[in-house]
Coordinates of C-alpha atoms and ligand atoms in Angstrom, one line a residue:
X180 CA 109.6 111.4 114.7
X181 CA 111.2 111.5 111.3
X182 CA 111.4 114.8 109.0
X183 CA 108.0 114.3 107.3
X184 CA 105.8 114.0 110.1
X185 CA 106.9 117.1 112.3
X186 CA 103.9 120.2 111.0
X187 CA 105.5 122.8 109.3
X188 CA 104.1 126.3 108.6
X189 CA 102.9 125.5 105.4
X190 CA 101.0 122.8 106.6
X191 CA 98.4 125.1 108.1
X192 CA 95.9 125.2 105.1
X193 CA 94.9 121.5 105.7
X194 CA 95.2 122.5 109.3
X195 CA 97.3 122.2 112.6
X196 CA 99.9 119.6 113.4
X197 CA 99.2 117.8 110.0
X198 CA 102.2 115.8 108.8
X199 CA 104.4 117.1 105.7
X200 CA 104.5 115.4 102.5
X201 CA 107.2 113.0 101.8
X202 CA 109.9 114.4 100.2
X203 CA 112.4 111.3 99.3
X204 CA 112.3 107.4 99.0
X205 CA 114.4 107.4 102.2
X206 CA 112.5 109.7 104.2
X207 CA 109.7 107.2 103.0
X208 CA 111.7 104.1 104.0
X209 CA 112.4 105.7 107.8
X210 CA 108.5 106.2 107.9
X211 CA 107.5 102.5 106.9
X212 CA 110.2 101.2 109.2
X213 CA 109.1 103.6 112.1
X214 CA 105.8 101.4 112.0
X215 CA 106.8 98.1 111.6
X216 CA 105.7 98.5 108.1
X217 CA 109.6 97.3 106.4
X218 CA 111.0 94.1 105.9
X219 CA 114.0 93.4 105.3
X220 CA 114.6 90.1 103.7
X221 CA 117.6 87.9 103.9
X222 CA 120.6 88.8 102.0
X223 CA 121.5 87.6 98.5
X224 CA 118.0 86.9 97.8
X225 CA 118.3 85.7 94.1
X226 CA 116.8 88.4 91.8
X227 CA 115.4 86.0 89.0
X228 CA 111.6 85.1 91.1
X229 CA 113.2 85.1 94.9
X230 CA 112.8 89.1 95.2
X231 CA 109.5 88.6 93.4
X232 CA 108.0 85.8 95.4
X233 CA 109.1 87.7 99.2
X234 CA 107.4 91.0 98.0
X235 CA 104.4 89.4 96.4
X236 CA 103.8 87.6 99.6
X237 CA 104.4 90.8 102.0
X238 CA 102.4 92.8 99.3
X239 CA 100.1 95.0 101.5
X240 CA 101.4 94.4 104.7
X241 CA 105.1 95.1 104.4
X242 CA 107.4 97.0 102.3
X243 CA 110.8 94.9 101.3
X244 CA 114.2 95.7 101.8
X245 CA 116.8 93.1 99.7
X246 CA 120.5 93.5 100.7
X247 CA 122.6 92.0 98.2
X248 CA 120.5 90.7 95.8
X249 CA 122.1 88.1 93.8
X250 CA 125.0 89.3 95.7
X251 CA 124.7 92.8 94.3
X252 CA 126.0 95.9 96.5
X253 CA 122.6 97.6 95.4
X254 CA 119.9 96.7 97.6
X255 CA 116.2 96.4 96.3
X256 CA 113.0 98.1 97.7
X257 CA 109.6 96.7 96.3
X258 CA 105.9 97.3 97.7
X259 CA 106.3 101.2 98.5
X260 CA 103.1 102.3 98.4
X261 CA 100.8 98.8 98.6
X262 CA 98.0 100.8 100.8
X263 CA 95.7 103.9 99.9
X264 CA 96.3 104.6 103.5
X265 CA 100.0 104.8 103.4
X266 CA 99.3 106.7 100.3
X267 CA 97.7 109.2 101.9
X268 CA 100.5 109.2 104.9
X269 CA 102.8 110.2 102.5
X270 CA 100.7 113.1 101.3
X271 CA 99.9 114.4 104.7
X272 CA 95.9 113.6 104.7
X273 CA 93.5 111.7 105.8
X274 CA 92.1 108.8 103.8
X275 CA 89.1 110.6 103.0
X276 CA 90.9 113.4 101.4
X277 CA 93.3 111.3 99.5
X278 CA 91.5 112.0 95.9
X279 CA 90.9 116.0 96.6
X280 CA 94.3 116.4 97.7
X281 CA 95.5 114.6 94.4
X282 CA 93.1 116.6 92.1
X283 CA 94.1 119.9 93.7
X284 CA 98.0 119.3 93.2
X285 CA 96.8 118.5 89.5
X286 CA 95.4 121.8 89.4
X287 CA 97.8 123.8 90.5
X288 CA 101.2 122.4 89.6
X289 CA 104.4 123.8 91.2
X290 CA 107.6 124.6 88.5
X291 CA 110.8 122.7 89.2
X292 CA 113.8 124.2 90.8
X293 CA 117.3 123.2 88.8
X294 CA 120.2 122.3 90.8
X295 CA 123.9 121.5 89.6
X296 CA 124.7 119.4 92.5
X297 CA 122.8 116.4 92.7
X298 CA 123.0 112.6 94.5
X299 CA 121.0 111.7 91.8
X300 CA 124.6 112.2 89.9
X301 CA 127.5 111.2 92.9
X302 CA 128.7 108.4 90.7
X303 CA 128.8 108.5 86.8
X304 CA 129.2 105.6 84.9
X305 CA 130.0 106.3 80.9
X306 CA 130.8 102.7 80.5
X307 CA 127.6 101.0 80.6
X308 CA 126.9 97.3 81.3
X309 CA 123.1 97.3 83.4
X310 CA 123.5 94.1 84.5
X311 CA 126.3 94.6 86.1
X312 CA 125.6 98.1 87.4
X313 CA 122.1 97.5 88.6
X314 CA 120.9 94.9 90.4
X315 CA 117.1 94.0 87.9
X316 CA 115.3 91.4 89.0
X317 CA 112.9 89.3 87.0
X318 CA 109.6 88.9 88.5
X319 CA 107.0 86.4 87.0
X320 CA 107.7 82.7 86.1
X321 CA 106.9 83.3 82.1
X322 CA 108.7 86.9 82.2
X323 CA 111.1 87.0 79.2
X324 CA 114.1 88.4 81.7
X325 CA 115.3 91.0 84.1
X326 CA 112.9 94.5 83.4
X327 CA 113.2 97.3 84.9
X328 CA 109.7 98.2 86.4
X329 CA 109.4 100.7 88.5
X330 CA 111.5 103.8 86.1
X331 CA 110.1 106.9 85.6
X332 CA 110.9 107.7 81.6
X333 CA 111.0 111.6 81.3
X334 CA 111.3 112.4 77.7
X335 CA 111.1 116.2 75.7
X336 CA 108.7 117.2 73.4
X337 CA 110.9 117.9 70.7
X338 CA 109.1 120.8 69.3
X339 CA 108.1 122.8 72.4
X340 CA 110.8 121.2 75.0
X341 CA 108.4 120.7 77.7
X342 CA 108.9 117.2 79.6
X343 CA 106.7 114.0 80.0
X344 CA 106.9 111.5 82.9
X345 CA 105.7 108.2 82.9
X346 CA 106.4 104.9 83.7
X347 CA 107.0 101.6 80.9
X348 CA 108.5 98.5 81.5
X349 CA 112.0 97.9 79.9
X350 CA 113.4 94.9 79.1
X351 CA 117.3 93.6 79.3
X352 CA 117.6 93.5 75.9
X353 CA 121.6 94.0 76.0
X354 CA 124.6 95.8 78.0
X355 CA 123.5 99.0 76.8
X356 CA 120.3 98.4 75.2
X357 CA 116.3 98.3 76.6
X358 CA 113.1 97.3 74.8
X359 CA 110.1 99.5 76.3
X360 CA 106.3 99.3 75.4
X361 CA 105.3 102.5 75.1
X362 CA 101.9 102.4 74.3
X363 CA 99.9 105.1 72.3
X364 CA 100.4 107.6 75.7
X365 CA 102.6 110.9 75.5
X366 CA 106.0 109.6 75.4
X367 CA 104.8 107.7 72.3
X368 CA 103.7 110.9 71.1
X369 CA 107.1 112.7 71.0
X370 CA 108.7 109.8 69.7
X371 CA 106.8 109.8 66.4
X372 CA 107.8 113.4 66.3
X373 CA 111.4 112.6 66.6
X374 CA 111.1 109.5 64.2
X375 CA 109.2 111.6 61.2
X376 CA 112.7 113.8 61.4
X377 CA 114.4 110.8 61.6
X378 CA 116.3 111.7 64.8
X379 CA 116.5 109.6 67.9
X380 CA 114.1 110.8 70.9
X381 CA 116.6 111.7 74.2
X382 CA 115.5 110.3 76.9
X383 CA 116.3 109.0 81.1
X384 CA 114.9 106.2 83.1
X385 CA 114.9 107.5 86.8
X386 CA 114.8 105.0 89.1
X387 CA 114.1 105.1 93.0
X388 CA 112.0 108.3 93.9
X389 CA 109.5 109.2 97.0
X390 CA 106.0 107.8 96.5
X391 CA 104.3 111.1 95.6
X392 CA 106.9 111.3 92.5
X393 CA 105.6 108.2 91.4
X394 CA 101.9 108.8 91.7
X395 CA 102.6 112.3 90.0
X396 CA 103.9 110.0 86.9
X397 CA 100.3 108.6 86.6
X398 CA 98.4 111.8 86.7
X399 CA 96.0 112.3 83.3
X400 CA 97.4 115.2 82.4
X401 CA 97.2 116.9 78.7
X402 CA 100.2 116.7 76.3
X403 CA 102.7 119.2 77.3
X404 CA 101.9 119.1 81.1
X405 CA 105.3 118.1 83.2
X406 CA 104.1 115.5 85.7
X407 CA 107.0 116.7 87.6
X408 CA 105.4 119.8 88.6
X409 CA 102.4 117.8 90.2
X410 CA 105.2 116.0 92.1
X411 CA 106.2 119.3 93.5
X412 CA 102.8 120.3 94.1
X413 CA 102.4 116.9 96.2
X414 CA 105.5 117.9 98.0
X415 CA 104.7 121.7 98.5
X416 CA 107.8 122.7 97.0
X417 CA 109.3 123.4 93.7
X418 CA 111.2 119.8 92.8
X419 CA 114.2 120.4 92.6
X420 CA 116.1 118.7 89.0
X421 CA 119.2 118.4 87.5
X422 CA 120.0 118.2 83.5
X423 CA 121.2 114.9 82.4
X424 CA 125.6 114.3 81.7
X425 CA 124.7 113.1 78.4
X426 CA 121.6 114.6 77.6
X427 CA 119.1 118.2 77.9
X428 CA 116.8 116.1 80.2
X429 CA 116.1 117.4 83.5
X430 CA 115.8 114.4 86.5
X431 CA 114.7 114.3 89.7
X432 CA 118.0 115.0 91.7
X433 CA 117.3 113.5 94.7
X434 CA 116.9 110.0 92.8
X435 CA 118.5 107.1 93.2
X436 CA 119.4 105.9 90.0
X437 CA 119.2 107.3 86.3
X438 CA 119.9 105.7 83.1
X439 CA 120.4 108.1 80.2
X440 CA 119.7 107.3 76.4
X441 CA 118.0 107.5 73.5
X442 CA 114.8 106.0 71.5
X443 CA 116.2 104.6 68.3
X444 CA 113.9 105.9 65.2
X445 CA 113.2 103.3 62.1
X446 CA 114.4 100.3 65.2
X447 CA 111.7 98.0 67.1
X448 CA 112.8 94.7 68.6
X449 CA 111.1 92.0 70.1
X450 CA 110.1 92.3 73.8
X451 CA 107.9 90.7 76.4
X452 CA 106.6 88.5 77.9
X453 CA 105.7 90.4 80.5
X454 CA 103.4 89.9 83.9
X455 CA 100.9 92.8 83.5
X456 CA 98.5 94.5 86.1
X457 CA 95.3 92.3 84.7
X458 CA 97.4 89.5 86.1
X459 CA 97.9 88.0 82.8
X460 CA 101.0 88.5 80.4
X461 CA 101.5 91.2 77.9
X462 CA 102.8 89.3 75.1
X463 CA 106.0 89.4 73.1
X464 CA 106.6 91.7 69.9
X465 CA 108.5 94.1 68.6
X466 CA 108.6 97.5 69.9
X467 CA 110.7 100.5 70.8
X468 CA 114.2 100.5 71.3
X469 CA 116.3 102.5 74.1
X470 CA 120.1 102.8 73.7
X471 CA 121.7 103.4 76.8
X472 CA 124.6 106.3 77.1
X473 CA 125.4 106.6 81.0
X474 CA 124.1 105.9 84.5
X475 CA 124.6 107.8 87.1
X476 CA 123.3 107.0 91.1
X477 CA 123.8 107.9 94.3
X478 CA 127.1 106.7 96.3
X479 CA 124.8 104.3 98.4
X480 CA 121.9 103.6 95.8
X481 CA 119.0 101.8 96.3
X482 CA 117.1 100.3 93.5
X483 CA 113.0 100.3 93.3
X484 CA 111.1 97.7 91.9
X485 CA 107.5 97.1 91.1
X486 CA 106.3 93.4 90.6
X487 CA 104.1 93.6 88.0
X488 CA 100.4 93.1 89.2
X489 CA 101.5 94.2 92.7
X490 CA 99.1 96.4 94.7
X491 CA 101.9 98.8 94.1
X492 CA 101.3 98.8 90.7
X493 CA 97.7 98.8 90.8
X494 CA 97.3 101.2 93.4
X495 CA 99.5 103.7 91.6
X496 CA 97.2 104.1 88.7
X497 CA 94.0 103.8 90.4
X498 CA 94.4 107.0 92.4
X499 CA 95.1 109.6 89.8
X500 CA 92.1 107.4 87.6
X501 CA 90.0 108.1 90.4
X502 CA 90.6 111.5 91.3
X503 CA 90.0 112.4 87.5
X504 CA 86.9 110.3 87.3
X505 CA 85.4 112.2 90.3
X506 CA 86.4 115.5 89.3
X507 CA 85.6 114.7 85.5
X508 CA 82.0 113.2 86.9
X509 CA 81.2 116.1 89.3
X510 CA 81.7 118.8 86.7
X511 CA 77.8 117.3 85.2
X512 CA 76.5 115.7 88.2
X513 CA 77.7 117.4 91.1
X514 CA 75.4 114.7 93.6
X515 CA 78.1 112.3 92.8
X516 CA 80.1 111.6 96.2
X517 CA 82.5 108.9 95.7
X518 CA 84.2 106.7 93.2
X519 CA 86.2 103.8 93.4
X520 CA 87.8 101.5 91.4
X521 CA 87.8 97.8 93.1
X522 CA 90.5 95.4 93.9
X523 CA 88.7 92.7 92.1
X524 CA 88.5 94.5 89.0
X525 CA 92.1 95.3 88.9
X526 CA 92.0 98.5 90.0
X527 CA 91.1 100.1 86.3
X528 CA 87.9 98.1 85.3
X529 CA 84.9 97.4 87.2
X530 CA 84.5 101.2 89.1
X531 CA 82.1 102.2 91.7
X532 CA 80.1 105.1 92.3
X533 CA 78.3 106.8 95.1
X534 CA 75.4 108.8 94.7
X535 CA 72.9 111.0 96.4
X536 CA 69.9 110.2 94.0
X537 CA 67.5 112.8 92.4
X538 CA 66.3 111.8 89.7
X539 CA 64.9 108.2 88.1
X540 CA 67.0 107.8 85.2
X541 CA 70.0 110.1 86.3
X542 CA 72.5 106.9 87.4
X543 CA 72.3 105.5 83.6
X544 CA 73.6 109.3 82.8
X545 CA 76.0 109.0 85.3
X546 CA 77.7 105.8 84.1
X547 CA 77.7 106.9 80.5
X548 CA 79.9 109.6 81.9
X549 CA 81.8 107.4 83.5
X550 CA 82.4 105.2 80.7
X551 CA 83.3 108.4 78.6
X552 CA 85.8 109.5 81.7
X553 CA 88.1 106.7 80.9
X554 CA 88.5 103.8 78.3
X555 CA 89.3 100.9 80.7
X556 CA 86.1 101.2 82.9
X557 CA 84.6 98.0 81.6
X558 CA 81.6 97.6 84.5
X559 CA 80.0 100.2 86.3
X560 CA 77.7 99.9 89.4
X561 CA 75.8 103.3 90.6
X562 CA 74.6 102.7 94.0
X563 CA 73.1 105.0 97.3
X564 CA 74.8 107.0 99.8
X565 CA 74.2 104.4 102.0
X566 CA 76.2 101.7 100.4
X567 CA 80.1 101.9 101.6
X568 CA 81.8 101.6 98.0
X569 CA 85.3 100.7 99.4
X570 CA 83.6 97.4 100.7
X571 CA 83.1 95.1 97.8
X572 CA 80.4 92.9 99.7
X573 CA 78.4 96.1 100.5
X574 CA 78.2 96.7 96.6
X575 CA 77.1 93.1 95.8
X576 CA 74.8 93.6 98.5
X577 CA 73.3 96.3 96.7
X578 CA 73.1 95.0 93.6
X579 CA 71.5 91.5 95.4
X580 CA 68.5 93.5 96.6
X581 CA 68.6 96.9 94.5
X582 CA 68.6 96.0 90.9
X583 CA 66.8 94.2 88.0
X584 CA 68.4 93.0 85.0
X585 CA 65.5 93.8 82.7
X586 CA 65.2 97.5 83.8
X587 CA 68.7 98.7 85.2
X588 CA 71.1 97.2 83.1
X589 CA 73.0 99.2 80.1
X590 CA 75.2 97.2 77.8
X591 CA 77.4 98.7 74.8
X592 CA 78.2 96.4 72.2
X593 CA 81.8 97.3 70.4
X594 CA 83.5 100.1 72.5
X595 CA 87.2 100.6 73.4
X596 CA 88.5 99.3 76.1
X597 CA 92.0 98.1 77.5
X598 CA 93.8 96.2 74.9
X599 CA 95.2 94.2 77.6
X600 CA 92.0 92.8 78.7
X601 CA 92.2 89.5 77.3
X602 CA 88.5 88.7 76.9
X603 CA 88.3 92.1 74.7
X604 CA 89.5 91.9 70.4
X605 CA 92.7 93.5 71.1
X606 CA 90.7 96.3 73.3
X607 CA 87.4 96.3 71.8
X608 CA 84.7 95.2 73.6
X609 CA 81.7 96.0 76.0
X610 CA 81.1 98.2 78.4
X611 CA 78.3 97.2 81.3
X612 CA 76.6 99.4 83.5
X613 CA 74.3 98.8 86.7
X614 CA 72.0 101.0 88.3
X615 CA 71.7 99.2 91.9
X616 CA 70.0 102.6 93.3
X617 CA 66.7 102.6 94.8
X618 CA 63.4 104.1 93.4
X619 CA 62.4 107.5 94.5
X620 CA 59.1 106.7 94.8
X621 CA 59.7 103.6 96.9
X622 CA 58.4 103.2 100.5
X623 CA 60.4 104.2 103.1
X624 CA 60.4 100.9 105.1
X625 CA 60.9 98.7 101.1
X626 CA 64.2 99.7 101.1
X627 CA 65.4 100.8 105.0
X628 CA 68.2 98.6 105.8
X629 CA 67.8 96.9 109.2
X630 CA 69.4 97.9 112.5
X631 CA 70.2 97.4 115.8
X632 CA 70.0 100.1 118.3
X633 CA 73.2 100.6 120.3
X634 CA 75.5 98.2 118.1
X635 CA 77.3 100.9 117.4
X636 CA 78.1 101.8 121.2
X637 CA 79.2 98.2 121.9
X638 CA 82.6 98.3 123.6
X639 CA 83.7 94.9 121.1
X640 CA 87.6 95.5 122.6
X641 CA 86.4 95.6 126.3
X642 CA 84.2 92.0 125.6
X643 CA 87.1 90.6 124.0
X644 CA 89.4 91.3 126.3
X645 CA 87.7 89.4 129.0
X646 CA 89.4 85.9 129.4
X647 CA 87.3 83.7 127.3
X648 CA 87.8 80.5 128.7
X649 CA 85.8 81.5 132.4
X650 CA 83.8 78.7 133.2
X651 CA 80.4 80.0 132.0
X652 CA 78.3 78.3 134.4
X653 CA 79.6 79.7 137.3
X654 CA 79.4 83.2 135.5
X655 CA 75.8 82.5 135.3
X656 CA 75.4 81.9 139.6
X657 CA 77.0 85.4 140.2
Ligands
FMN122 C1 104.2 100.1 87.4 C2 103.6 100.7 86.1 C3 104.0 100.2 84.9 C4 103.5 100.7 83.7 N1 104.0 100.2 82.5 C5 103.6 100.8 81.4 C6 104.1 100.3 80.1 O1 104.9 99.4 80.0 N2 103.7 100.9 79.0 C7 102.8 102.0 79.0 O2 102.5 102.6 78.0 N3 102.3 102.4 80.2 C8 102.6 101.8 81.4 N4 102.1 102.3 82.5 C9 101.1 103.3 82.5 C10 101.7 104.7 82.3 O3 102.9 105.0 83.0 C11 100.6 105.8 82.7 O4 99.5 105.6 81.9 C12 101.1 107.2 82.5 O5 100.2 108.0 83.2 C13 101.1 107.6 81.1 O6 101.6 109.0 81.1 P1 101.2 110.0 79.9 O7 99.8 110.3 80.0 O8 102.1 111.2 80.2 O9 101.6 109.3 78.6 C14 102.6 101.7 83.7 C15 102.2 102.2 85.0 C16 102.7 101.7 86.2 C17 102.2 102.3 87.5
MN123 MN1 101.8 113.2 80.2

């Protein structure tokens, strides 16, 4: 039984013997290996596509462990979290309660603790050269170079000093020098601050944290909210942080790896291509600059990375999307159940949602919310409580034999949407929306979905078990 799982006092609101939250990437790594759920690869996997191709392969079904990439005494990890259900393993629930749990941390965020002795920190390197440091793989075949994927940046608001988390990809862009697309989020936010003053924008890249650190990064949280504190809330503890050697930043200090440095005001260079989460490349232009100061790690480091259109990646912003969604859609209809955003639609556009129906009409309000909740939902589909929105077939299903173009279909000319949706004018585009609920009024046996009596009791394992290859006809004479 590793640390996590043993029930702990604190433990008792969500009831007895429930398993703690995951505290640490390697408390995480003992759990995924305790289940036959960690490879670990060959060593000297080469980190330009070889990493890539072995986790994209095991995505979903295996975490990977790389020792000596390239040769490199820093081993990789890649596909953490590529599961909702491992997801909600590390937070110490039950599938079901994976998107309360997540809303409630969100609510009620825990301060951070600050430490002065930290792994994070065990070696200090002033003298920086990342490709020589770190081992960074590059990922897809049109990928400009080695990125660093998986970092959380935590920047300062330089007027108020509270702290941002959230994750960019950084290109290799020198010895001492990253290009990072930071879009028009928070971190983006602070930088124009520091830039109007014409003064760089401190900032640290922390790389290799436990699973709950790096949902916390995605939360949609206001301006001035430290995502860090959800983290702790995820962990039922304050997190404990240490400040930066070079800068005021405060990291996680159980970390792996962090790279200290600083935006560079008036500078943008060229970066990208990149392999993005639509499964199509963000393209190359100029954008922010990061100059690198020191990097600091753990005596044994390990060295987290996310290949880019990975269920890893999606599944990291989907949960905190959908958790906001459902809370941000209950608040005006509170018969909404469910949501879910769908593998197929990359885990940010085409979303799902479950409702008990009671009025005619209501499910076109509800997917106006919906498209109101969030800018990339591009397709909605409202459907019954009967229709199981984690199975994609059961949806089509619904809308098969529960909707009419001509009656339930909303369309939205000229809306925003996610600028890396190709088919969009650099993000503008249309929203759809699909009312695959039944009538009210409808006969009871129009829309009763058919059944068999006692399926449900079948004892399949006990049938399949029996040797299958019996000669039938004598089975028959018995
Ligand atoms: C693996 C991964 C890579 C990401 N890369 C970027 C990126 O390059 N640029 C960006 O602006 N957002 C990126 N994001 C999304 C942001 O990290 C996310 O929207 C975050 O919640 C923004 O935080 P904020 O609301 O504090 O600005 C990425 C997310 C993940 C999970
Ligand atoms: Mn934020």
């Amino acid at each position: 039984m590793t640390k996590h799982e043993m029930p702990a006092a604190s433990d008792r609101a969500y009831g007895d013997n429930r398993p703690q939250p995951v505290r640490t990437l390697r408390d995480w790594l003992d759990h995924l290996a305790a289940r036959n759920r960690l490879a670990v690869i060959k060593p000297n996997a080469d980190l330009r596509h070889e990493v890539a191709a072995y986790a994209k392969r095991l995505d979903g079904q295996r975490a990977t462990l790389f020792p000596l990439p390239g040769g490199h005494p820093i081993p990789v990890v890649s596909g953490l979290i590529s599961d909702r259900a491992w997801m909600a393993e590390a937070m110490g629930v039950e599938p079901g309660e994976l998107l309360a749990r997540y809303q409630e941390a969100a609510l009620n965020p825990i301060p951070c603790v600050e430490t002065t002795s930290a792994p994070a920190q065990e070696v200090v390197h002033k003298d920086v050269d990342l490709v020589r440091l770190l081992p960074i793989p590059t990922h897809n075949e049109h990928d400009y170079g080695a990125y660093i994927s998986a970092g959380l940046l935590i920047v300062r608001n330089p007027r108020t000093g509270k702290q941002n988390v959230s994750i960019h990809r950084c290109q290799v862009a020198g010895p001492n020098r990253l290009g990072v697309l930071l879009l028009p989020r928070h971190a983006h936010a602070f930088f124009d601050m520091a830039e109007q003053a014409g003064q760089p924008l401190e900032a640290a890249i922390v790389v290799g944290v436990d699973p709950l650190t790096l949902l916390a990064s995605q939360a949609i949280a206001p301006l001035d909210f430290d995502e860090l504190e959800i983290a702790g809330a995820l962990q039922g503890r304050p997190l404990p942080v240490v400040k930066c050697k070079t800068s005021e930043i405060r990291v996680p200090a159980e970390a792996e790896i962090v790279i200290e440095g600083r935006f560079l005001p008036g500078v943008r260079e060229p970066e990208g291509p990149f392999g993005e989460f639509p499964q199509y490349y963000g393209e190359r232009a100029n954008r922010h600059v990061m100059e690198i100061d020191a990097v600091t790690h753990r005596k044994d480091a390990i060295f987290h990375t996310v290949v880019g259109g990975g269920l890893e990646h999606l599944l990291l912003g989907a949960i905190p999307r959908e958790a906001t969604l459902l809370a941000h859609l209950k608040r005006s209809f509170p018969n909404v159940l469910d949501v879910h955003l769908s593998l197929g639609g990359i885990m940010r556009y085409h979303l799902y949602i479950r409702i008990q129906k009671r009025q005619e009409g209501e499910a076109k309000n509800i997917m106006l919310g919906a498209f109101a909740g969030h800018y990339d939902v591009k397709h909605v589909v409202v459907v019954d409580e009967d229709v199981d929105i984690h199975n994609p077939s059961e949806v089509e299903w619904a809308v098969a034999t529960r909707f009419q173009a001509d009656r339930d279909l909303v369309v939205i000319s000229e809306s925003q949407g996610s600028k890396l949706d190709p088919s969009t004018r650099n993000g503008v585009g249309a929203k759809m929306g699909l009312d695959a609920t039944k009538p009210l009024s409808a006969e009871e046996m129009v829309f009763k979905r058919i059944r068999v009596p006692g399926e449900e009791e079948v004892d399949v394992a006990e049938v399949l078990r029996r040797d299958t290859r019996t000669d039938w006809r004598s089975a028959l004479k018995d």
